[in-house]
JSON list of C-alpha atoms in Angstrom, two decimals:
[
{"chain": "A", "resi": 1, "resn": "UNK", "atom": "CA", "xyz": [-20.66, 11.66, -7.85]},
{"chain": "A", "resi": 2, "resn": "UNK", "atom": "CA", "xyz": [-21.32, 10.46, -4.32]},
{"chain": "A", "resi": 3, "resn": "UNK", "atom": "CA", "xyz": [-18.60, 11.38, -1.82]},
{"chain": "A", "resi": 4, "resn": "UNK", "atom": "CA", "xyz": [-16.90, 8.19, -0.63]},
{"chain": "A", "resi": 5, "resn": "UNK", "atom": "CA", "xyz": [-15.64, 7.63, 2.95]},
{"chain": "A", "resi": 6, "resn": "UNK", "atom": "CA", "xyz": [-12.34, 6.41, 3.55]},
{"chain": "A", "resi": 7, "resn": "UNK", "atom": "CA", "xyz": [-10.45, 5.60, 6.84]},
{"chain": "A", "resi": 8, "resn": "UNK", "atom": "CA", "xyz": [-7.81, 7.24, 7.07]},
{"chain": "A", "resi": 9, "resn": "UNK", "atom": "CA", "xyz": [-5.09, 7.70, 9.56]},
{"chain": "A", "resi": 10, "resn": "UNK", "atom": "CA", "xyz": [-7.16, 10.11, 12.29]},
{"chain": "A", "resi": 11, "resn": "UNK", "atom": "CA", "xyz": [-10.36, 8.97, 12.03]},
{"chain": "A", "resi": 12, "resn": "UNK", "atom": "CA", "xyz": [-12.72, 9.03, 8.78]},
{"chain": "A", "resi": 13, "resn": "UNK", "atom": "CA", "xyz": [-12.27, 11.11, 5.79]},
{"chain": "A", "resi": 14, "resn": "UNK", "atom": "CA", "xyz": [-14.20, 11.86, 3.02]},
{"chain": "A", "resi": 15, "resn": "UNK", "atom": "CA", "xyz": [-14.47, 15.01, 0.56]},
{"chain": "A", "resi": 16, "resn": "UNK", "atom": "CA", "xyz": [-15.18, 15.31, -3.49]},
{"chain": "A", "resi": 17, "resn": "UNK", "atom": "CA", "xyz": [-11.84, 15.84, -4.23]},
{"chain": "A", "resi": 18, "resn": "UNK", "atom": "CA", "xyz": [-10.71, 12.53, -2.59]},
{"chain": "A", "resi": 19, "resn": "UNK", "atom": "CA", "xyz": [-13.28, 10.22, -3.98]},
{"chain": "A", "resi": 20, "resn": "UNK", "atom": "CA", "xyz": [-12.44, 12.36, -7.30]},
{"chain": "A", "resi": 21, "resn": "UNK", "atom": "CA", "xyz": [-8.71, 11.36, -6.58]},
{"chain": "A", "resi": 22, "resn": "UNK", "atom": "CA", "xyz": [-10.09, 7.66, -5.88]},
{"chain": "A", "resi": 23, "resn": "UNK", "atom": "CA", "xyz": [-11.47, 6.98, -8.78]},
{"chain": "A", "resi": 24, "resn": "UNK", "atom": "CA", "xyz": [-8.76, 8.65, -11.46]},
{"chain": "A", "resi": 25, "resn": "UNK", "atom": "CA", "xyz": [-6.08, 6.39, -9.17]},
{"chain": "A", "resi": 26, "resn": "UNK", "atom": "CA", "xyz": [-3.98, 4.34, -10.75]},
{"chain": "A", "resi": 27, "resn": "UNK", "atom": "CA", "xyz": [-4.61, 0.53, -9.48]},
{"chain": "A", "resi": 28, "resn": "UNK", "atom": "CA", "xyz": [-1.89, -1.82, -9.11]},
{"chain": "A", "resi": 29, "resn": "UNK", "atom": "CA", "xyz": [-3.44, -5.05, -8.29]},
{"chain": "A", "resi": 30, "resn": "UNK", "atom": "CA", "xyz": [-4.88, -4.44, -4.44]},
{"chain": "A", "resi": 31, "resn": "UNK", "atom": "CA", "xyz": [-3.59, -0.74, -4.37]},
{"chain": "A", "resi": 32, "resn": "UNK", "atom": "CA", "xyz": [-4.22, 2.62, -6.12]},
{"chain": "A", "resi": 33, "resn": "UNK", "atom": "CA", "xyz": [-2.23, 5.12, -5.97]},
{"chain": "A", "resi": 34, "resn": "UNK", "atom": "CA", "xyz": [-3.19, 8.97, -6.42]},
{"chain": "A", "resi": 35, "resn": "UNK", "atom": "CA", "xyz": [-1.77, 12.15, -6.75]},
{"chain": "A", "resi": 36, "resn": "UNK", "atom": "CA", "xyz": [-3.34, 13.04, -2.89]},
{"chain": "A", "resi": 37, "resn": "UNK", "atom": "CA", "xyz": [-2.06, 9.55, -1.64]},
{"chain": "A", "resi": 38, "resn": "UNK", "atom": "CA", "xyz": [-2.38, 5.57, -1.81]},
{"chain": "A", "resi": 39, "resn": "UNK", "atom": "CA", "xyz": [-5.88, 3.85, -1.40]},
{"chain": "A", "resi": 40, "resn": "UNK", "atom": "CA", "xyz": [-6.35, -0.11, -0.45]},
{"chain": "A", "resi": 41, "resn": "UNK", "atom": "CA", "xyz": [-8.48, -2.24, 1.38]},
{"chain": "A", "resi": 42, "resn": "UNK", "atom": "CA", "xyz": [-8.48, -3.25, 5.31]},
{"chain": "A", "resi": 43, "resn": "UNK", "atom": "CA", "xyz": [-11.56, -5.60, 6.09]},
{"chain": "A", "resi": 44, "resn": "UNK", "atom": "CA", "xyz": [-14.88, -3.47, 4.99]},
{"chain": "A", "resi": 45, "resn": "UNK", "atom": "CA", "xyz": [-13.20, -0.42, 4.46]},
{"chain": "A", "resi": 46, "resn": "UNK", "atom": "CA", "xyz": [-11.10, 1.23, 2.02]},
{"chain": "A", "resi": 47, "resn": "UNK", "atom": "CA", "xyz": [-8.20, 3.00, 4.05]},
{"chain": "A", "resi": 48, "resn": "UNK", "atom": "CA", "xyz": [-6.52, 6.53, 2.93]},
{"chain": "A", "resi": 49, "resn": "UNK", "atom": "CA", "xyz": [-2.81, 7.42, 3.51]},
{"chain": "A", "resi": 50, "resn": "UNK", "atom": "CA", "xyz": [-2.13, 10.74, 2.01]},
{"chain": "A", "resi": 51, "resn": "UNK", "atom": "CA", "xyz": [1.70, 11.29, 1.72]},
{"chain": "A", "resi": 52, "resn": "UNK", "atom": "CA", "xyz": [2.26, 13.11, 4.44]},
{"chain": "A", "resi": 53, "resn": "UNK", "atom": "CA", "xyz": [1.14, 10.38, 6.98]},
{"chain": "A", "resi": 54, "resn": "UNK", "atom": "CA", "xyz": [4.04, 8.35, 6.01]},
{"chain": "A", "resi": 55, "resn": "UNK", "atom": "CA", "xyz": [7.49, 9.03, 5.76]},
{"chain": "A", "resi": 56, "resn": "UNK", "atom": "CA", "xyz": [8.86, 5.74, 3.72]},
{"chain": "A", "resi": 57, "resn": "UNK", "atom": "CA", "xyz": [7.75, 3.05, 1.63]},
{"chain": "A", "resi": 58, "resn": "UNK", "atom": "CA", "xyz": [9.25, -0.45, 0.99]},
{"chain": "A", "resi": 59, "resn": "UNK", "atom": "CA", "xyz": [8.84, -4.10, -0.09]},
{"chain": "A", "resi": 60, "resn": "UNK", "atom": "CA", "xyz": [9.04, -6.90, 2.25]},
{"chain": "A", "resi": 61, "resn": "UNK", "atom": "CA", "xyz": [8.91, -10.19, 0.71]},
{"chain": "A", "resi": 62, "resn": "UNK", "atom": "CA", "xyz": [7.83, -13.16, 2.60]},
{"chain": "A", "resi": 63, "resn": "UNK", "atom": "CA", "xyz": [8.28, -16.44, 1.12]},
{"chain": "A", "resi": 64, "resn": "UNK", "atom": "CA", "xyz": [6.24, -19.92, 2.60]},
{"chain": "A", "resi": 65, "resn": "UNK", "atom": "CA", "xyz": [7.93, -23.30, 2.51]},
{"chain": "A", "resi": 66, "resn": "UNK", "atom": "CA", "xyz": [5.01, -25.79, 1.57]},
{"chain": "A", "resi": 67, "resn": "UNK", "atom": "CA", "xyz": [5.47, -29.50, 1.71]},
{"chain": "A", "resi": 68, "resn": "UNK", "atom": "CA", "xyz": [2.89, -31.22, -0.92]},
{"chain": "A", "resi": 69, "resn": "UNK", "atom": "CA", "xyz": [2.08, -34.68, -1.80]},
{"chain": "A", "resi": 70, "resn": "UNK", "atom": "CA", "xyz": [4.26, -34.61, -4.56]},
{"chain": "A", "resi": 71, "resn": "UNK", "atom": "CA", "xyz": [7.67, -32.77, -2.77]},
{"chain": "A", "resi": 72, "resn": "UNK", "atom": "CA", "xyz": [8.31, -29.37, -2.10]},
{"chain": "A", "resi": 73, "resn": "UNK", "atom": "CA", "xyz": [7.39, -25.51, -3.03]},
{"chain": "A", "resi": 74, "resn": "UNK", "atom": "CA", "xyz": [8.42, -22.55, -2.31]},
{"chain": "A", "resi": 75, "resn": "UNK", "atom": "CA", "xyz": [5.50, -19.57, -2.27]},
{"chain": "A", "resi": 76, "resn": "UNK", "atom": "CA", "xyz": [6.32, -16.04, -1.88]},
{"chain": "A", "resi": 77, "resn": "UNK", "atom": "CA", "xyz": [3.87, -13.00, -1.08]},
{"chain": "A", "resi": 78, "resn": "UNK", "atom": "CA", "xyz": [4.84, -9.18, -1.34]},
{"chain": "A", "resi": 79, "resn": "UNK", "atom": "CA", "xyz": [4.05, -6.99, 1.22]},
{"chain": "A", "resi": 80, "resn": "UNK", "atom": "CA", "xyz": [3.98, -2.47, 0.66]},
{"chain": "A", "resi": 81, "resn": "UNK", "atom": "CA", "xyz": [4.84, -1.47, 3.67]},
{"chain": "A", "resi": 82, "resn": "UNK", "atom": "CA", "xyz": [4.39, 2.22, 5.24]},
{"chain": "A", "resi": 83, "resn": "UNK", "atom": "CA", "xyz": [6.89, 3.68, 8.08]},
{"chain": "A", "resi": 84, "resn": "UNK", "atom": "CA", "xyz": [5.67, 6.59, 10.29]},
{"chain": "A", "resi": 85, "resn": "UNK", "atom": "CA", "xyz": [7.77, 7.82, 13.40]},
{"chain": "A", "resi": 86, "resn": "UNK", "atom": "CA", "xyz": [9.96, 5.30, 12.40]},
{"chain": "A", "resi": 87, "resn": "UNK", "atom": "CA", "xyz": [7.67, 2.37, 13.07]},
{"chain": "A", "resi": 88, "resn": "UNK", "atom": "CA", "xyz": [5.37, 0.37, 10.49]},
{"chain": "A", "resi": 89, "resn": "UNK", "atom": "CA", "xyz": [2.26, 0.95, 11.23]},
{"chain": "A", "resi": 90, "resn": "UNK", "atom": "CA", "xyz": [0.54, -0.62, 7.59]},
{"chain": "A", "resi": 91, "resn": "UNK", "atom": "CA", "xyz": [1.11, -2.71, 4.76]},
{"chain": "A", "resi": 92, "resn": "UNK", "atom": "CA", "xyz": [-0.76, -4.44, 1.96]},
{"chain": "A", "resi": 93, "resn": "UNK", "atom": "CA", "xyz": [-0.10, -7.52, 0.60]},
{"chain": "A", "resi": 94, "resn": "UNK", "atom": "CA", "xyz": [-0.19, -9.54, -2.75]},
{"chain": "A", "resi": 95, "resn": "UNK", "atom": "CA", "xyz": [1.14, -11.96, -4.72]},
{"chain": "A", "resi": 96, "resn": "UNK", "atom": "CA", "xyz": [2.20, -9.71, -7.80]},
{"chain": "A", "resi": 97, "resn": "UNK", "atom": "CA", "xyz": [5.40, -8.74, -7.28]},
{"chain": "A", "resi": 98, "resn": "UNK", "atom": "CA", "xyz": [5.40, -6.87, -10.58]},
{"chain": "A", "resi": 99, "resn": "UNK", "atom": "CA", "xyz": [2.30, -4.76, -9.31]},
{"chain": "A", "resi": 100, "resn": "UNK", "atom": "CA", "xyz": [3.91, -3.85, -5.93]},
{"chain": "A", "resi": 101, "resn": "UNK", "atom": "CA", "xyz": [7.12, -2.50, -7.54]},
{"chain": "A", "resi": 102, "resn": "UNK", "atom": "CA", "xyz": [4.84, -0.73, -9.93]},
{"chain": "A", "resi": 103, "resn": "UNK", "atom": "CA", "xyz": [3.35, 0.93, -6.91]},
{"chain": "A", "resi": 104, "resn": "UNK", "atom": "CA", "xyz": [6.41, 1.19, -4.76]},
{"chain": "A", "resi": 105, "resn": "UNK", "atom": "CA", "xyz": [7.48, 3.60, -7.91]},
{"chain": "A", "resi": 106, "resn": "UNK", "atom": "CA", "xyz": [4.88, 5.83, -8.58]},
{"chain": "A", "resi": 107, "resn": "UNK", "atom": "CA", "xyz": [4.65, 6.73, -5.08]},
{"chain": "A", "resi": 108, "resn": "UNK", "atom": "CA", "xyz": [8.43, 7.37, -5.63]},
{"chain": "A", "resi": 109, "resn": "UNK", "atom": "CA", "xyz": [7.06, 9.41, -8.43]},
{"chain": "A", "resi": 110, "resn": "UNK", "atom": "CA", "xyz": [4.17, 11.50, -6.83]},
{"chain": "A", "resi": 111, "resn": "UNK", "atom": "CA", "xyz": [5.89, 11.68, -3.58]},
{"chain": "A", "resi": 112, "resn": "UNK", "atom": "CA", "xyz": [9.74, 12.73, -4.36]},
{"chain": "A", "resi": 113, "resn": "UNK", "atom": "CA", "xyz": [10.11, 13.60, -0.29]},
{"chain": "A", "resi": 114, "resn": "UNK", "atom": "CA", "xyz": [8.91, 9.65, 0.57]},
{"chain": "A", "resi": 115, "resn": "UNK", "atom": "CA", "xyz": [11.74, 7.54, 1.60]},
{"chain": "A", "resi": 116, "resn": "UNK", "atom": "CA", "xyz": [11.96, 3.86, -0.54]},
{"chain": "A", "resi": 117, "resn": "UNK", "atom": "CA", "xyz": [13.39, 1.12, 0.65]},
{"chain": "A", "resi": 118, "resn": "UNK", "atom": "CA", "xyz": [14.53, -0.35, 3.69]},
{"chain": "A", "resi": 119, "resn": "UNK", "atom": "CA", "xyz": [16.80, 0.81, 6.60]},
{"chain": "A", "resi": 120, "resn": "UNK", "atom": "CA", "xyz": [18.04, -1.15, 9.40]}
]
């Protein structure tokens, strides 16, 4: 198998083991998540954050008051977002909430020294 470059938080990675670790992920919706650390999408390239480049994990949910032709809605979107030095510094976003909390707890899982959840 071709070795697959990933962006990760110093500049490019890429190695068999982590496209190996790519492709055996497990994918909730718009993120996979590894046993070397969590894989997703920014613009053209597919980003790497291997545990130890974050130190926690949480869901932000943003919610979107729409006005239609008809009345009102409500939308919400879920955002994973990743802490380092105590500052976030990346998130991904979807609609699924199910698939986010999914994630959010098999990092929880693979990473038992990862922070979860929010902290003023």
């Amino acid at each position: 198998m071709a070795e697959k470059r990933f962006a990760g938080v110093s500049g490019s990675v890429e190695s068999a083991e982590l496209s190996a670790d790519y492709a055996a992920a497990e994918k909730f919706d718009s993120v996979r998540v590894g046993r070397l650390g969590v894989f997703f999408r920014e613009g053209f390239r597919t980003r790497f954050l291997s545990y130890s480049d974050f130190e926690r994990v949480f869901i932000r949910i943003n919610e979107v008051n729409g006005k239609l032709c008809c009345g009102k809605a409500v939308f919400q979107y879920f955002r994973l977002v990743f802490v380092r030095n105590g500052k976030e510094y990346a998130d991904v976003m979807s609609e699924n909430e199910k698939a986010m909390d999914e994630a959010l707890a098999r990092i929880a899982e693979l990473s038992p020294s990862t922070l979860i959840g929010f902290v003023k």
